[in-house]
Amino acid sequence: MSFQADIHLYTASTMNGWKPVIFLEEAGVDYDLTYIDFSKKEQKSEWYMKLNPNGRIPTIVDRGNNDFVVFESGAILWYLAEKYGKFLPVDADRKSETLQWLMFQMGGIGPMMGQAMYFQRIAEPQGHRDEFAIERYTAESRRLFEVLNTRLEGRDYLVGDSFTIADIATYPWARAYYWAKVSIDGLPNLQAWFDRIDDREATQRALEIPKPYWAFFGKGDIEKLEAENAARFKSDVKA
Ligand SMILES: N[C@@H](CCC(=O)N[C@@H](CS)C(=O)NCC(=O)O)C(=O)O
């Protein structure tokens, strides 16, 4: 009998899209991956929206659990953590802390950084520069970075010494400060945390799956990738 991995992941190379990839690569478990092509609007196709009613990535289907479907990246990380018993502390207080920082990412860092990126990297190149929105979202992102920096004082990871799903969720977004044009000057604990996770082989491997976008992190052929990214989201901008 041929082996079939439990987890089938539907994703693309974006901050939310990489979260489950980071988990699965860090955990070293087998999975199948279907690349969702935004330029073809696959995330809005009828078959995909049956899995993810929000028409966004990522989504997982667990074949090992009657094809149970999970959408929303935070819920996916939580589900995977419970399924594989990894990256979520067992101790009730530590577990709560992990979920607090996971929610902080889902409700704060992600949405604010996402809008900072949208207004500067997608809308602006297409002729819609909105000064007020840019100031609002970059300032709020910076404020949230300061909260992270304070939390990381004396800690290797967001919850003490162990790498958890809170780090997995937060890293791709915060590490993309270059792309959001948010400064990390004067935030040494945040920088040290980036350095620590930059050194994690499995996480870095995950950032190349399905495809690397090093320009998000200020590396590689930035101009080429900026143009590619603008094309990827082109139809998103409404005049
Ligand atoms: N809250 C959702 C957000 C998902 C999301 O915004 N995904 C983006 C990529 S990072 C997406 O699919 N964008 C394509 C679209 O909006 O059509 C989650 O965390 O899973």
PDB file of C-alpha atoms and ligand atoms in Angstrom:
ATOM      1  CA  MET A   1       0.000   0.000   0.000  1.00  0.00           C
ATOM      2  CA  SER A   2       1.393   3.398  -0.865  1.00  0.00           C
ATOM      3  CA  PHE A   3       1.859   5.921   1.905  1.00  0.00           C
ATOM      4  CA  GLN A   4      -0.402   8.943   1.988  1.00  0.00           C
ATOM      5  CA  ALA A   5       0.417  11.908   4.205  1.00  0.00           C
ATOM      6  CA  ASP A   6      -2.347  13.010   6.556  1.00  0.00           C
ATOM      7  CA  ILE A   7      -2.096  16.716   5.868  1.00  0.00           C
ATOM      8  CA  HIS A   8      -2.932  18.253   2.530  1.00  0.00           C
ATOM      9  CA  LEU A   9      -2.019  21.933   2.589  1.00  0.00           C
ATOM     10  CA  TYR A  10      -3.340  24.529   0.161  1.00  0.00           C
ATOM     11  CA  THR A  11      -1.156  27.587   0.219  1.00  0.00           C
ATOM     12  CA  ALA A  12       0.917  30.231  -1.542  1.00  0.00           C
ATOM     13  CA  SER A  13       4.069  32.142  -0.640  1.00  0.00           C
ATOM     14  CA  THR A  14       2.769  34.849   1.662  1.00  0.00           C
ATOM     15  CA  MET A  15       3.163  35.613   5.355  1.00  0.00           C
ATOM     16  CA  ASN A  16      -0.019  33.703   6.286  1.00  0.00           C
ATOM     17  CA  GLY A  17       0.673  31.045   3.688  1.00  0.00           C
ATOM     18  CA  TRP A  18       4.081  30.214   5.142  1.00  0.00           C
ATOM     19  CA  LYS A  19       2.861  29.660   8.706  1.00  0.00           C
ATOM     20  CA  PRO A  20       1.685  26.036   8.270  1.00  0.00           C
ATOM     21  CA  VAL A  21       4.691  25.315   6.047  1.00  0.00           C
ATOM     22  CA  ILE A  22       7.005  26.487   8.835  1.00  0.00           C
ATOM     23  CA  PHE A  23       5.155  24.273  11.313  1.00  0.00           C
ATOM     24  CA  LEU A  24       5.298  21.186   9.090  1.00  0.00           C
ATOM     25  CA  GLU A  25       8.952  21.668   8.148  1.00  0.00           C
ATOM     26  CA  GLU A  26       9.933  22.339  11.781  1.00  0.00           C
ATOM     27  CA  ALA A  27       7.953  19.309  12.961  1.00  0.00           C
ATOM     28  CA  GLY A  28       9.463  17.152  10.197  1.00  0.00           C
ATOM     29  CA  VAL A  29       6.171  15.558   9.212  1.00  0.00           C
ATOM     30  CA  ASP A  30       5.098  14.527   5.717  1.00  0.00           C
ATOM     31  CA  TYR A  31       2.475  16.594   3.933  1.00  0.00           C
ATOM     32  CA  ASP A  32       1.151  17.245   0.463  1.00  0.00           C
ATOM     33  CA  LEU A  33       0.970  20.753  -0.884  1.00  0.00           C
ATOM     34  CA  THR A  34      -1.226  22.296  -3.529  1.00  0.00           C
ATOM     35  CA  TYR A  35      -0.062  25.688  -4.709  1.00  0.00           C
ATOM     36  CA  ILE A  36      -2.884  28.202  -4.989  1.00  0.00           C
ATOM     37  CA  ASP A  37      -2.171  30.615  -7.830  1.00  0.00           C
ATOM     38  CA  PHE A  38      -3.480  34.116  -7.060  1.00  0.00           C
ATOM     39  CA  SER A  39      -2.820  35.316 -10.601  1.00  0.00           C
ATOM     40  CA  LYS A  40      -5.445  32.777 -11.699  1.00  0.00           C
ATOM     41  CA  LYS A  41      -7.712  33.666  -8.743  1.00  0.00           C
ATOM     42  CA  GLU A  42      -7.674  30.019  -7.666  1.00  0.00           C
ATOM     43  CA  GLN A  43      -8.406  31.133  -4.091  1.00  0.00           C
ATOM     44  CA  LYS A  44     -11.845  32.306  -5.271  1.00  0.00           C
ATOM     45  CA  SER A  45     -12.673  29.213  -7.301  1.00  0.00           C
ATOM     46  CA  GLU A  46     -15.790  27.270  -6.408  1.00  0.00           C
ATOM     47  CA  TRP A  47     -13.954  24.092  -5.394  1.00  0.00           C
ATOM     48  CA  TYR A  48     -11.542  25.991  -3.140  1.00  0.00           C
ATOM     49  CA  MET A  49     -14.225  28.108  -1.487  1.00  0.00           C
ATOM     50  CA  LYS A  50     -15.950  24.907  -0.421  1.00  0.00           C
ATOM     51  CA  LEU A  51     -12.859  24.333   1.731  1.00  0.00           C
ATOM     52  CA  ASN A  52     -12.228  27.950   2.717  1.00  0.00           C
ATOM     53  CA  PRO A  53     -15.377  30.104   2.747  1.00  0.00           C
ATOM     54  CA  ASN A  54     -13.170  33.217   3.037  1.00  0.00           C
ATOM     55  CA  GLY A  55     -11.508  32.559  -0.328  1.00  0.00           C
ATOM     56  CA  ARG A  56      -8.017  33.023   1.091  1.00  0.00           C
ATOM     57  CA  ILE A  57      -5.019  30.865   1.883  1.00  0.00           C
ATOM     58  CA  PRO A  58      -3.971  28.807   3.799  1.00  0.00           C
ATOM     59  CA  THR A  59      -6.265  25.797   4.315  1.00  0.00           C
ATOM     60  CA  ILE A  60      -5.520  22.238   5.406  1.00  0.00           C
ATOM     61  CA  VAL A  61      -7.422  18.990   4.939  1.00  0.00           C
ATOM     62  CA  ASP A  62      -6.556  16.215   7.399  1.00  0.00           C
ATOM     63  CA  ARG A  63      -6.997  12.884   5.629  1.00  0.00           C
ATOM     64  CA  GLY A  64      -6.111  11.200   8.899  1.00  0.00           C
ATOM     65  CA  ASN A  65      -9.241  12.730  10.443  1.00  0.00           C
ATOM     66  CA  ASN A  66     -12.013  12.051   7.913  1.00  0.00           C
ATOM     67  CA  ASP A  67     -10.863  14.892   5.651  1.00  0.00           C
ATOM     68  CA  PHE A  68     -11.469  17.433   8.375  1.00  0.00           C
ATOM     69  CA  VAL A  69     -10.935  20.940   6.991  1.00  0.00           C
ATOM     70  CA  VAL A  70      -9.298  23.818   8.877  1.00  0.00           C
ATOM     71  CA  PHE A  71      -9.006  27.385   7.597  1.00  0.00           C
ATOM     72  CA  GLU A  72      -7.555  30.534   9.273  1.00  0.00           C
ATOM     73  CA  SER A  73      -3.817  30.283   9.785  1.00  0.00           C
ATOM     74  CA  GLY A  74      -3.950  30.665  13.584  1.00  0.00           C
ATOM     75  CA  ALA A  75      -6.510  27.874  13.891  1.00  0.00           C
ATOM     76  CA  ILE A  76      -4.427  25.731  11.521  1.00  0.00           C
ATOM     77  CA  LEU A  77      -1.310  26.154  13.687  1.00  0.00           C
ATOM     78  CA  TRP A  78      -3.300  25.352  16.808  1.00  0.00           C
ATOM     79  CA  TYR A  79      -4.818  22.251  15.157  1.00  0.00           C
ATOM     80  CA  LEU A  80      -1.434  21.012  13.947  1.00  0.00           C
ATOM     81  CA  ALA A  81       0.123  21.667  17.351  1.00  0.00           C
ATOM     82  CA  GLU A  82      -2.555  19.533  19.037  1.00  0.00           C
ATOM     83  CA  LYS A  83      -2.383  16.814  16.382  1.00  0.00           C
ATOM     84  CA  TYR A  84       1.383  16.410  16.503  1.00  0.00           C
ATOM     85  CA  GLY A  85       1.971  17.462  20.124  1.00  0.00           C
ATOM     86  CA  LYS A  86       4.502  20.095  19.078  1.00  0.00           C
ATOM     87  CA  PHE A  87       5.169  23.802  19.563  1.00  0.00           C
ATOM     88  CA  LEU A  88       2.350  24.278  22.101  1.00  0.00           C
ATOM     89  CA  PRO A  89       3.291  23.843  25.761  1.00  0.00           C
ATOM     90  CA  VAL A  90       1.316  21.307  27.797  1.00  0.00           C
ATOM     91  CA  ASP A  91       1.414  23.358  30.991  1.00  0.00           C
ATOM     92  CA  ALA A  92      -1.894  25.285  31.126  1.00  0.00           C
ATOM     93  CA  ASP A  93      -0.385  28.719  31.853  1.00  0.00           C
ATOM     94  CA  ARG A  94       2.346  28.413  29.216  1.00  0.00           C
ATOM     95  CA  LYS A  95      -0.267  27.170  26.756  1.00  0.00           C
ATOM     96  CA  SER A  96      -2.458  30.187  27.503  1.00  0.00           C
ATOM     97  CA  GLU A  97       0.526  32.514  27.033  1.00  0.00           C
ATOM     98  CA  THR A  98       1.247  30.904  23.671  1.00  0.00           C
ATOM     99  CA  LEU A  99      -2.348  31.393  22.575  1.00  0.00           C
ATOM    100  CA  GLN A 100      -2.298  34.995  23.812  1.00  0.00           C
ATOM    101  CA  TRP A 101       0.682  35.792  21.592  1.00  0.00           C
ATOM    102  CA  LEU A 102      -0.836  33.842  18.738  1.00  0.00           C
ATOM    103  CA  MET A 103      -3.968  35.996  19.029  1.00  0.00           C
ATOM    104  CA  PHE A 104      -1.808  39.111  19.292  1.00  0.00           C
ATOM    105  CA  GLN A 105      -0.359  38.203  15.919  1.00  0.00           C
ATOM    106  CA  MET A 106      -3.686  37.276  14.346  1.00  0.00           C
ATOM    107  CA  GLY A 107      -5.533  40.360  15.598  1.00  0.00           C
ATOM    108  CA  GLY A 108      -2.694  42.906  15.549  1.00  0.00           C
ATOM    109  CA  ILE A 109       0.610  42.330  13.783  1.00  0.00           C
ATOM    110  CA  GLY A 110      -0.941  40.531  10.794  1.00  0.00           C
ATOM    111  CA  PRO A 111      -3.744  42.976   9.984  1.00  0.00           C
ATOM    112  CA  MET A 112      -1.660  46.121  10.612  1.00  0.00           C
ATOM    113  CA  MET A 113       1.387  44.898   8.700  1.00  0.00           C
ATOM    114  CA  GLY A 114      -0.884  43.575   5.972  1.00  0.00           C
ATOM    115  CA  GLN A 115      -2.430  47.005   5.461  1.00  0.00           C
ATOM    116  CA  ALA A 116       0.961  48.768   5.680  1.00  0.00           C
ATOM    117  CA  MET A 117       2.114  46.458   2.882  1.00  0.00           C
ATOM    118  CA  TYR A 118      -1.061  46.787   0.865  1.00  0.00           C
ATOM    119  CA  PHE A 119      -1.014  50.582   0.745  1.00  0.00           C
ATOM    120  CA  GLN A 120       2.702  50.828  -0.071  1.00  0.00           C
ATOM    121  CA  ARG A 121       3.438  47.730  -2.112  1.00  0.00           C
ATOM    122  CA  ILE A 122       0.219  47.094  -3.978  1.00  0.00           C
ATOM    123  CA  ALA A 123      -1.911  50.257  -4.110  1.00  0.00           C
ATOM    124  CA  GLU A 124       0.886  52.826  -4.454  1.00  0.00           C
ATOM    125  CA  PRO A 125       2.668  51.244  -7.448  1.00  0.00           C
ATOM    126  CA  GLN A 126      -0.719  51.304  -9.152  1.00  0.00           C
ATOM    127  CA  GLY A 127      -1.164  55.029  -8.602  1.00  0.00           C
ATOM    128  CA  HIS A 128      -3.189  55.113  -5.373  1.00  0.00           C
ATOM    129  CA  ARG A 129      -1.023  56.703  -2.690  1.00  0.00           C
ATOM    130  CA  ASP A 130      -2.868  57.276   0.582  1.00  0.00           C
ATOM    131  CA  GLU A 131      -0.673  59.196   3.026  1.00  0.00           C
ATOM    132  CA  PHE A 132      -3.071  58.919   5.952  1.00  0.00           C
ATOM    133  CA  ALA A 133      -3.489  55.146   5.658  1.00  0.00           C
ATOM    134  CA  ILE A 134       0.262  54.605   5.257  1.00  0.00           C
ATOM    135  CA  GLU A 135       1.032  56.671   8.361  1.00  0.00           C
ATOM    136  CA  ARG A 136      -1.684  54.951  10.376  1.00  0.00           C
ATOM    137  CA  TYR A 137      -0.679  51.372   9.533  1.00  0.00           C
ATOM    138  CA  THR A 138       3.100  51.836   9.715  1.00  0.00           C
ATOM    139  CA  ALA A 139       2.855  53.680  13.063  1.00  0.00           C
ATOM    140  CA  GLU A 140       0.566  51.040  14.516  1.00  0.00           C
ATOM    141  CA  SER A 141       2.859  48.247  13.265  1.00  0.00           C
ATOM    142  CA  ARG A 142       5.838  49.984  14.849  1.00  0.00           C
ATOM    143  CA  ARG A 143       3.914  50.281  18.127  1.00  0.00           C
ATOM    144  CA  LEU A 144       3.191  46.537  18.045  1.00  0.00           C
ATOM    145  CA  PHE A 145       6.881  45.848  17.322  1.00  0.00           C
ATOM    146  CA  GLU A 146       7.697  47.778  20.487  1.00  0.00           C
ATOM    147  CA  VAL A 147       5.318  45.499  22.406  1.00  0.00           C
ATOM    148  CA  LEU A 148       7.157  42.477  20.976  1.00  0.00           C
ATOM    149  CA  ASN A 149      10.517  43.996  21.839  1.00  0.00           C
ATOM    150  CA  THR A 150       9.456  44.466  25.456  1.00  0.00           C
ATOM    151  CA  ARG A 151       8.083  40.930  25.635  1.00  0.00           C
ATOM    152  CA  LEU A 152      11.339  39.522  24.273  1.00  0.00           C
ATOM    153  CA  GLU A 153      13.465  41.165  26.977  1.00  0.00           C
ATOM    154  CA  GLY A 154      15.273  38.256  28.675  1.00  0.00           C
ATOM    155  CA  ARG A 155      13.471  35.657  26.539  1.00  0.00           C
ATOM    156  CA  ASP A 156      14.697  33.655  23.566  1.00  0.00           C
ATOM    157  CA  TYR A 157      11.203  33.149  22.224  1.00  0.00           C
ATOM    158  CA  LEU A 158       7.792  34.704  22.842  1.00  0.00           C
ATOM    159  CA  VAL A 159       6.964  32.095  25.460  1.00  0.00           C
ATOM    160  CA  GLY A 160      10.144  31.563  27.436  1.00  0.00           C
ATOM    161  CA  ASP A 161      12.807  29.300  26.035  1.00  0.00           C
ATOM    162  CA  SER A 162      10.808  27.197  23.637  1.00  0.00           C
ATOM    163  CA  PHE A 163       9.864  27.846  20.032  1.00  0.00           C
ATOM    164  CA  THR A 164       6.057  27.776  19.777  1.00  0.00           C
ATOM    165  CA  ILE A 165       3.254  28.413  17.312  1.00  0.00           C
ATOM    166  CA  ALA A 166       3.266  32.035  18.557  1.00  0.00           C
ATOM    167  CA  ASP A 167       6.778  32.446  17.098  1.00  0.00           C
ATOM    168  CA  ILE A 168       5.773  30.596  13.943  1.00  0.00           C
ATOM    169  CA  ALA A 169       2.821  32.929  13.388  1.00  0.00           C
ATOM    170  CA  THR A 170       4.653  36.145  14.220  1.00  0.00           C
ATOM    171  CA  TYR A 171       8.003  35.631  12.528  1.00  0.00           C
ATOM    172  CA  PRO A 172       7.007  35.824   8.837  1.00  0.00           C
ATOM    173  CA  TRP A 173       4.987  38.996   9.426  1.00  0.00           C
ATOM    174  CA  ALA A 174       7.398  40.850  11.694  1.00  0.00           C
ATOM    175  CA  ARG A 175      10.468  39.697   9.739  1.00  0.00           C
ATOM    176  CA  ALA A 176       8.926  41.356   6.671  1.00  0.00           C
ATOM    177  CA  TYR A 177       9.398  44.811   8.230  1.00  0.00           C
ATOM    178  CA  TYR A 178      11.387  45.826   5.149  1.00  0.00           C
ATOM    179  CA  TRP A 179       8.437  45.116   2.893  1.00  0.00           C
ATOM    180  CA  ALA A 180       6.054  47.052   5.152  1.00  0.00           C
ATOM    181  CA  LYS A 181       8.611  49.877   5.497  1.00  0.00           C
ATOM    182  CA  VAL A 182       8.391  49.717   9.299  1.00  0.00           C
ATOM    183  CA  SER A 183      11.571  50.548  11.208  1.00  0.00           C
ATOM    184  CA  ILE A 184      13.066  48.178  13.762  1.00  0.00           C
ATOM    185  CA  ASP A 185      15.689  50.703  14.885  1.00  0.00           C
ATOM    186  CA  GLY A 186      16.175  50.694  18.633  1.00  0.00           C
ATOM    187  CA  LEU A 187      14.473  47.288  19.094  1.00  0.00           C
ATOM    188  CA  PRO A 188      17.436  45.014  19.938  1.00  0.00           C
ATOM    189  CA  ASN A 189      15.398  42.175  21.446  1.00  0.00           C
ATOM    190  CA  LEU A 190      13.280  41.945  18.329  1.00  0.00           C
ATOM    191  CA  GLN A 191      16.414  41.948  16.158  1.00  0.00           C
ATOM    192  CA  ALA A 192      17.972  39.195  18.303  1.00  0.00           C
ATOM    193  CA  TRP A 193      14.794  37.115  17.957  1.00  0.00           C
ATOM    194  CA  PHE A 194      14.911  37.568  14.158  1.00  0.00           C
ATOM    195  CA  ASP A 195      18.559  36.446  14.195  1.00  0.00           C
ATOM    196  CA  ARG A 196      17.656  33.401  16.276  1.00  0.00           C
ATOM    197  CA  ILE A 197      14.885  32.319  13.889  1.00  0.00           C
ATOM    198  CA  ASP A 198      16.951  33.270  10.819  1.00  0.00           C
ATOM    199  CA  ASP A 199      19.297  30.530  12.054  1.00  0.00           C
ATOM    200  CA  ARG A 200      16.592  27.858  12.166  1.00  0.00           C
ATOM    201  CA  GLU A 201      17.191  25.714   9.119  1.00  0.00           C
ATOM    202  CA  ALA A 202      13.671  24.294   8.890  1.00  0.00           C
ATOM    203  CA  THR A 203      12.022  27.713   9.078  1.00  0.00           C
ATOM    204  CA  GLN A 204      14.301  29.110   6.392  1.00  0.00           C
ATOM    205  CA  ARG A 205      13.617  26.086   4.195  1.00  0.00           C
ATOM    206  CA  ALA A 206       9.883  26.698   4.656  1.00  0.00           C
ATOM    207  CA  LEU A 207      10.239  30.244   3.320  1.00  0.00           C
ATOM    208  CA  GLU A 208      11.198  28.737  -0.033  1.00  0.00           C
ATOM    209  CA  ILE A 209       8.006  26.651  -0.210  1.00  0.00           C
ATOM    210  CA  PRO A 210       6.094  26.825  -2.504  1.00  0.00           C
ATOM    211  CA  LYS A 211       8.397  29.614  -3.700  1.00  0.00           C
ATOM    212  CA  PRO A 212      10.812  32.106  -2.107  1.00  0.00           C
ATOM    213  CA  TYR A 213      10.011  35.828  -2.013  1.00  0.00           C
ATOM    214  CA  TRP A 214      13.192  37.069  -0.410  1.00  0.00           C
ATOM    215  CA  ALA A 215      12.354  40.657  -1.332  1.00  0.00           C
ATOM    216  CA  PHE A 216       9.764  40.585   1.474  1.00  0.00           C
ATOM    217  CA  PHE A 217      12.710  40.251   3.809  1.00  0.00           C
ATOM    218  CA  GLY A 218      14.888  42.797   1.993  1.00  0.00           C
ATOM    219  CA  LYS A 219      17.064  40.187   0.272  1.00  0.00           C
ATOM    220  CA  GLY A 220      17.659  39.114  -3.332  1.00  0.00           C
ATOM    221  CA  ASP A 221      16.611  40.790  -6.568  1.00  0.00           C
ATOM    222  CA  ILE A 222      14.249  43.258  -4.965  1.00  0.00           C
ATOM    223  CA  GLU A 223      13.187  45.158  -8.100  1.00  0.00           C
ATOM    224  CA  LYS A 224      12.276  41.998  -9.979  1.00  0.00           C
ATOM    225  CA  LEU A 225      10.336  40.608  -7.048  1.00  0.00           C
ATOM    226  CA  GLU A 226       8.565  43.911  -6.430  1.00  0.00           C
ATOM    227  CA  ALA A 227       7.316  43.859 -10.009  1.00  0.00           C
ATOM    228  CA  GLU A 228       6.283  40.208  -9.727  1.00  0.00           C
ATOM    229  CA  ASN A 229       4.409  40.873  -6.518  1.00  0.00           C
ATOM    230  CA  ALA A 230       2.604  43.902  -7.961  1.00  0.00           C
ATOM    231  CA  ALA A 231       1.487  41.696 -10.869  1.00  0.00           C
ATOM    232  CA  ARG A 232       0.349  38.964  -8.486  1.00  0.00           C
ATOM    233  CA  PHE A 233      -2.053  41.317  -6.704  1.00  0.00           C
ATOM    234  CA  LYS A 234      -2.809  43.690  -9.587  1.00  0.00           C
ATOM    235  CA  SER A 235      -6.517  43.079  -9.891  1.00  0.00           C
ATOM    236  CA  ASP A 236      -6.951  43.673  -6.140  1.00  0.00           C
ATOM    237  CA  VAL A 237      -6.795  47.455  -6.389  1.00  0.00           C
ATOM    238  CA  LYS A 238     -10.107  49.142  -6.936  1.00  0.00           C
ATOM    239  CA  ALA A 239      -9.917  52.740  -8.176  1.00  0.00           C
TER     240      ALA A 239
HETATM  241  N1  LIG B   1      -7.039  35.599   8.615  1.00  0.00           N
HETATM  242  C1  LIG B   1      -6.653  34.787   7.479  1.00  0.00           C
HETATM  243  C2  LIG B   1      -6.058  35.688   6.422  1.00  0.00           C
HETATM  244  C3  LIG B   1      -5.671  34.923   5.203  1.00  0.00           C
HETATM  245  C4  LIG B   1      -5.187  35.867   4.105  1.00  0.00           C
HETATM  246  O1  LIG B   1      -5.374  37.087   4.156  1.00  0.00           O
HETATM  247  N2  LIG B   1      -4.542  35.297   3.101  1.00  0.00           N
HETATM  248  C5  LIG B   1      -4.071  36.089   1.983  1.00  0.00           C
HETATM  249  C6  LIG B   1      -2.599  35.851   1.750  1.00  0.00           C
HETATM  250  S1  LIG B   1      -1.614  36.319   3.132  1.00  0.00           S
HETATM  251  C7  LIG B   1      -4.821  35.709   0.723  1.00  0.00           C
HETATM  252  O2  LIG B   1      -5.241  34.592   0.563  1.00  0.00           O
HETATM  253  N3  LIG B   1      -4.977  36.668  -0.189  1.00  0.00           N
HETATM  254  C8  LIG B   1      -5.610  36.442  -1.444  1.00  0.00           C
HETATM  255  C9  LIG B   1      -6.928  37.137  -1.550  1.00  0.00           C
HETATM  256  O3  LIG B   1      -7.277  37.921  -0.665  1.00  0.00           O
HETATM  257  O4  LIG B   1      -7.619  36.925  -2.548  1.00  0.00           O
HETATM  258  C10 LIG B   1      -5.635  33.736   7.935  1.00  0.00           C
HETATM  259  O5  LIG B   1      -4.853  34.056   8.834  1.00  0.00           O
HETATM  260  O6  LIG B   1      -5.630  32.618   7.408  1.00  0.00           O
END
